[in-house]
mmCIF file of N, CA and C in Angstrom:
data_model
loop_
_atom_site.group_PDB
_atom_site.id
_atom_site.type_symbol
_atom_site.label_atom_id
_atom_site.label_comp_id
_atom_site.label_asym_id
_atom_site.label_seq_id
_atom_site.Cartn_x
_atom_site.Cartn_y
_atom_site.Cartn_z
ATOM 1 N N UNK A 1 29.244 66.102 -31.914
ATOM 2 C CA UNK A 1 30.443 66.800 -31.471
ATOM 3 C C UNK A 1 30.124 68.254 -31.170
ATOM 4 N N UNK A 2 30.824 68.833 -30.248
ATOM 5 C CA UNK A 2 30.571 70.206 -29.811
ATOM 6 C C UNK A 2 31.243 71.196 -30.741
ATOM 7 N N UNK A 3 30.544 72.300 -31.025
ATOM 8 C CA UNK A 3 31.125 73.361 -31.848
ATOM 9 C C UNK A 3 31.182 74.658 -31.067
ATOM 10 N N UNK A 4 31.284 74.558 -29.754
ATOM 11 C CA UNK A 4 31.296 75.727 -28.886
ATOM 12 C C UNK A 4 32.364 76.723 -29.322
ATOM 13 N N UNK A 5 31.954 77.996 -29.433
ATOM 14 C CA UNK A 5 32.897 79.052 -29.768
ATOM 15 C C UNK A 5 33.199 79.195 -31.239
ATOM 16 N N UNK A 6 32.460 78.511 -32.091
ATOM 17 C CA UNK A 6 32.718 78.603 -33.524
ATOM 18 C C UNK A 6 31.572 79.306 -34.221
ATOM 19 N N UNK A 7 31.806 79.695 -35.455
ATOM 20 C CA UNK A 7 30.772 80.344 -36.259
ATOM 21 C C UNK A 7 29.601 79.398 -36.495
ATOM 22 N N UNK A 8 29.828 78.117 -36.458
ATOM 23 C CA UNK A 8 28.785 77.128 -36.701
ATOM 24 C C UNK A 8 27.822 76.983 -35.527
ATOM 25 N N UNK A 9 28.128 77.547 -34.383
ATOM 26 C CA UNK A 9 27.291 77.403 -33.201
ATOM 27 C C UNK A 9 25.866 77.865 -33.471
ATOM 28 N N UNK A 10 25.697 78.944 -34.202
ATOM 29 C CA UNK A 10 24.370 79.467 -34.522
ATOM 30 C C UNK A 10 24.100 79.194 -35.989
ATOM 31 N N UNK A 11 23.331 78.138 -36.279
ATOM 32 C CA UNK A 11 23.067 77.775 -37.667
ATOM 33 C C UNK A 11 22.044 78.691 -38.316
ATOM 34 N N UNK A 12 21.489 79.640 -37.562
ATOM 35 C CA UNK A 12 20.540 80.596 -38.110
ATOM 36 C C UNK A 12 21.253 81.745 -38.820
ATOM 37 N N UNK A 13 22.550 81.886 -38.613
ATOM 38 C CA UNK A 13 23.308 83.012 -39.164
ATOM 39 C C UNK A 13 24.558 82.512 -39.876
ATOM 40 N N UNK A 14 24.779 83.014 -41.081
ATOM 41 C CA UNK A 14 25.998 82.730 -41.829
ATOM 42 C C UNK A 14 26.950 83.899 -41.630
ATOM 43 N N UNK A 15 28.183 83.618 -41.237
ATOM 44 C CA UNK A 15 29.197 84.668 -41.105
ATOM 45 C C UNK A 15 30.058 84.646 -42.372
ATOM 46 N N UNK A 16 30.002 85.760 -43.120
ATOM 47 C CA UNK A 16 30.642 85.849 -44.429
ATOM 48 C C UNK A 16 31.656 86.983 -44.422
ATOM 49 N N UNK A 17 32.911 86.657 -44.694
ATOM 50 C CA UNK A 17 33.972 87.668 -44.718
ATOM 51 C C UNK A 17 34.088 88.278 -46.107
ATOM 52 N N UNK A 18 34.321 89.571 -46.131
ATOM 53 C CA UNK A 18 34.380 90.324 -47.382
ATOM 54 C C UNK A 18 35.457 91.401 -47.244
ATOM 55 N N UNK A 19 36.403 91.410 -48.146
ATOM 56 C CA UNK A 19 37.453 92.423 -48.127
ATOM 57 C C UNK A 19 37.031 93.599 -48.986
ATOM 58 N N UNK A 20 36.924 94.767 -48.383
ATOM 59 C CA UNK A 20 36.507 95.974 -49.095
ATOM 60 C C UNK A 20 37.702 96.590 -49.808
ATOM 61 N N UNK A 21 37.501 96.913 -51.058
ATOM 62 C CA UNK A 21 38.542 97.569 -51.845
ATOM 63 C C UNK A 21 38.669 99.027 -51.421
ATOM 64 N N UNK A 22 39.868 99.435 -51.118
ATOM 65 C CA UNK A 22 40.082 100.832 -50.718
ATOM 66 C C UNK A 22 40.073 101.762 -51.929
ATOM 67 N N UNK A 23 40.130 101.193 -53.128
ATOM 68 C CA UNK A 23 40.126 102.003 -54.345
ATOM 69 C C UNK A 23 38.806 102.730 -54.545
ATOM 70 N N UNK A 24 37.708 102.052 -54.256
ATOM 71 C CA UNK A 24 36.383 102.646 -54.433
ATOM 72 C C UNK A 24 35.487 102.173 -53.296
ATOM 73 N N UNK A 25 35.604 102.832 -52.162
ATOM 74 C CA UNK A 25 34.910 102.430 -50.949
ATOM 75 C C UNK A 25 33.394 102.443 -51.114
ATOM 76 N N UNK A 26 32.847 103.468 -51.761
ATOM 77 C CA UNK A 26 31.395 103.548 -51.951
ATOM 78 C C UNK A 26 30.865 102.393 -52.792
ATOM 79 N N UNK A 27 31.556 102.078 -53.876
ATOM 80 C CA UNK A 27 31.130 100.970 -54.732
ATOM 81 C C UNK A 27 31.235 99.642 -53.985
ATOM 82 N N UNK A 28 32.285 99.481 -53.184
ATOM 83 C CA UNK A 28 32.450 98.254 -52.404
ATOM 84 C C UNK A 28 31.324 98.098 -51.393
ATOM 85 N N UNK A 29 30.938 99.176 -50.740
ATOM 86 C CA UNK A 29 29.848 99.116 -49.760
ATOM 87 C C UNK A 29 28.527 98.752 -50.431
ATOM 88 N N UNK A 30 28.300 99.267 -51.636
ATOM 89 C CA UNK A 30 27.070 98.928 -52.371
ATOM 90 C C UNK A 30 27.061 97.452 -52.748
ATOM 91 N N UNK A 31 28.196 96.951 -53.228
ATOM 92 C CA UNK A 31 28.294 95.527 -53.582
ATOM 93 C C UNK A 31 28.089 94.650 -52.349
ATOM 94 N N UNK A 32 28.628 95.081 -51.224
ATOM 95 C CA UNK A 32 28.488 94.337 -49.978
ATOM 96 C C UNK A 32 27.018 94.238 -49.572
ATOM 97 N N UNK A 33 26.293 95.336 -49.664
ATOM 98 C CA UNK A 33 24.865 95.341 -49.315
ATOM 99 C C UNK A 33 24.070 94.438 -50.261
ATOM 100 N N UNK A 34 24.385 94.489 -51.556
ATOM 101 C CA UNK A 34 23.700 93.638 -52.532
ATOM 102 C C UNK A 34 23.994 92.160 -52.281
ATOM 103 N N UNK A 35 25.239 91.848 -51.990
ATOM 104 C CA UNK A 35 25.631 90.465 -51.726
ATOM 105 C C UNK A 35 24.926 89.937 -50.483
ATOM 106 N N UNK A 36 24.896 90.734 -49.443
ATOM 107 C CA UNK A 36 24.225 90.324 -48.203
ATOM 108 C C UNK A 36 22.737 90.041 -48.462
ATOM 109 N N UNK A 37 22.058 90.950 -49.153
ATOM 110 C CA UNK A 37 20.631 90.776 -49.448
ATOM 111 C C UNK A 37 20.407 89.507 -50.279
ATOM 112 N N UNK A 38 21.264 89.293 -51.280
ATOM 113 C CA UNK A 38 21.150 88.104 -52.122
ATOM 114 C C UNK A 38 21.320 86.828 -51.296
ATOM 115 N N UNK A 39 22.372 86.782 -50.473
ATOM 116 C CA UNK A 39 22.634 85.584 -49.681
ATOM 117 C C UNK A 39 21.507 85.306 -48.698
ATOM 118 N N UNK A 40 20.995 86.349 -48.053
ATOM 119 C CA UNK A 40 19.905 86.145 -47.097
ATOM 120 C C UNK A 40 18.667 85.582 -47.786
ATOM 121 N N UNK A 41 18.353 86.097 -48.967
ATOM 122 C CA UNK A 41 17.184 85.608 -49.700
ATOM 123 C C UNK A 41 17.408 84.183 -50.207
ATOM 124 N N UNK A 42 18.575 83.936 -50.788
ATOM 125 C CA UNK A 42 18.866 82.624 -51.369
ATOM 126 C C UNK A 42 18.978 81.535 -50.305
ATOM 127 N N UNK A 43 19.540 81.874 -49.150
ATOM 128 C CA UNK A 43 19.761 80.882 -48.107
ATOM 129 C C UNK A 43 18.638 80.823 -47.079
ATOM 130 N N UNK A 44 17.814 81.883 -47.050
ATOM 131 C CA UNK A 44 16.734 81.924 -46.075
ATOM 132 C C UNK A 44 17.229 82.057 -44.647
ATOM 133 N N UNK A 45 18.331 82.737 -44.473
ATOM 134 C CA UNK A 45 18.893 82.923 -43.137
ATOM 135 C C UNK A 45 19.600 84.270 -43.046
ATOM 136 N N UNK A 46 19.829 84.719 -41.826
ATOM 137 C CA UNK A 46 20.531 85.969 -41.597
ATOM 138 C C UNK A 46 22.000 85.804 -42.004
ATOM 139 N N UNK A 47 22.570 86.863 -42.584
ATOM 140 C CA UNK A 47 23.976 86.860 -42.964
ATOM 141 C C UNK A 47 24.666 88.026 -42.280
ATOM 142 N N UNK A 48 25.686 87.712 -41.498
ATOM 143 C CA UNK A 48 26.530 88.738 -40.891
ATOM 144 C C UNK A 48 27.750 88.909 -41.769
ATOM 145 N N UNK A 49 27.932 90.119 -42.290
ATOM 146 C CA UNK A 49 29.093 90.402 -43.115
ATOM 147 C C UNK A 49 30.232 90.859 -42.202
ATOM 148 N N UNK A 50 31.361 90.204 -42.321
ATOM 149 C CA UNK A 50 32.537 90.505 -41.515
ATOM 150 C C UNK A 50 33.571 91.114 -42.454
ATOM 151 N N UNK A 51 33.939 92.348 -42.202
ATOM 152 C CA UNK A 51 34.897 93.025 -43.074
ATOM 153 C C UNK A 51 36.303 92.575 -42.711
ATOM 154 N N UNK A 52 36.982 92.007 -43.689
ATOM 155 C CA UNK A 52 38.363 91.592 -43.506
ATOM 156 C C UNK A 52 39.311 92.677 -43.973
ATOM 157 N N UNK A 53 40.516 92.625 -43.488
ATOM 158 C CA UNK A 53 41.508 93.630 -43.863
ATOM 159 C C UNK A 53 42.482 93.116 -44.912
ATOM 160 N N UNK A 54 42.576 91.801 -45.021
ATOM 161 C CA UNK A 54 43.519 91.212 -45.976
ATOM 162 C C UNK A 54 43.161 89.757 -46.218
ATOM 163 N N UNK A 55 43.669 89.225 -47.292
ATOM 164 C CA UNK A 55 43.468 87.818 -47.636
ATOM 165 C C UNK A 55 43.864 86.920 -46.470
ATOM 166 N N UNK A 56 45.026 87.172 -45.884
ATOM 167 C CA UNK A 56 45.529 86.304 -44.819
ATOM 168 C C UNK A 56 44.626 86.312 -43.589
ATOM 169 N N UNK A 57 44.058 87.456 -43.245
ATOM 170 C CA UNK A 57 43.169 87.507 -42.078
ATOM 171 C C UNK A 57 41.867 86.761 -42.353
ATOM 172 N N UNK A 58 41.398 86.797 -43.587
ATOM 173 C CA UNK A 58 40.184 86.065 -43.955
ATOM 174 C C UNK A 58 40.431 84.563 -43.885
ATOM 175 N N UNK A 59 41.558 84.118 -44.405
ATOM 176 C CA UNK A 59 41.903 82.692 -44.365
ATOM 177 C C UNK A 59 42.059 82.232 -42.914
ATOM 178 N N UNK A 60 42.724 83.025 -42.095
ATOM 179 C CA UNK A 60 42.918 82.659 -40.690
ATOM 180 C C UNK A 60 41.582 82.587 -39.940
ATOM 181 N N UNK A 61 40.681 83.535 -40.197
ATOM 182 C CA UNK A 61 39.365 83.513 -39.551
ATOM 183 C C UNK A 61 38.581 82.277 -39.963
ATOM 184 N N UNK A 62 38.695 81.872 -41.215
ATOM 185 C CA UNK A 62 38.007 80.677 -41.687
ATOM 186 C C UNK A 62 38.622 79.427 -41.039
ATOM 187 N N UNK A 63 39.933 79.396 -40.979
ATOM 188 C CA UNK A 63 40.620 78.251 -40.375
ATOM 189 C C UNK A 63 40.243 78.094 -38.900
ATOM 190 N N UNK A 64 40.077 79.230 -38.208
ATOM 191 C CA UNK A 64 39.725 79.214 -36.787
ATOM 192 C C UNK A 64 38.209 79.097 -36.559
ATOM 193 N N UNK A 65 37.452 78.944 -37.652
ATOM 194 C CA UNK A 65 35.994 78.785 -37.605
ATOM 195 C C UNK A 65 35.272 80.007 -37.017
ATOM 196 N N UNK A 66 35.839 81.204 -37.223
ATOM 197 C CA UNK A 66 35.170 82.433 -36.804
ATOM 198 C C UNK A 66 34.260 82.957 -37.910
ATOM 199 N N UNK A 67 34.457 82.458 -39.140
ATOM 200 C CA UNK A 67 33.580 82.769 -40.273
ATOM 201 C C UNK A 67 33.245 81.465 -40.976
ATOM 202 N N UNK A 68 32.146 81.491 -41.728
ATOM 203 C CA UNK A 68 31.714 80.294 -42.455
ATOM 204 C C UNK A 68 32.174 80.306 -43.909
ATOM 205 N N UNK A 69 32.242 81.491 -44.498
ATOM 206 C CA UNK A 69 32.585 81.621 -45.909
ATOM 207 C C UNK A 69 33.114 83.031 -46.140
ATOM 208 N N UNK A 70 33.644 83.259 -47.332
ATOM 209 C CA UNK A 70 34.116 84.591 -47.640
ATOM 210 C C UNK A 70 34.749 84.685 -49.005
ATOM 211 N N UNK A 71 35.021 85.904 -49.400
ATOM 212 C CA UNK A 71 35.717 86.143 -50.655
ATOM 213 C C UNK A 71 37.214 86.182 -50.356
ATOM 214 N N UNK A 72 37.988 85.718 -51.299
ATOM 215 C CA UNK A 72 39.438 85.658 -51.092
ATOM 216 C C UNK A 72 40.211 86.546 -52.044
ATOM 217 N N UNK A 73 39.528 87.314 -52.839
ATOM 218 C CA UNK A 73 40.285 88.158 -53.745
ATOM 219 C C UNK A 73 39.400 89.027 -54.594
#
C-alpha cells in the first residue's frame, strides 16, 4: 500500500513531536537534545524533532501521519 505524503514515507527518519514547556525553555531544550541523541543511538536512525504547541496539535499530527511518535504531556 502507498504511504505517499506521510511521515512513514522515509523509513530512515523518525519524526517525533515534543511539546516544550514555556516554564523553563532552556531546560526543555536540553532535554530535547538529550532525547534526540538517545533515540538516534537506540534506533540507529535519524530523528527529526517536531516542536508541538499543544497536546491537541500533537494528536492531530499523529492522526494525519505527519509524525511517527511524540510526547503527550
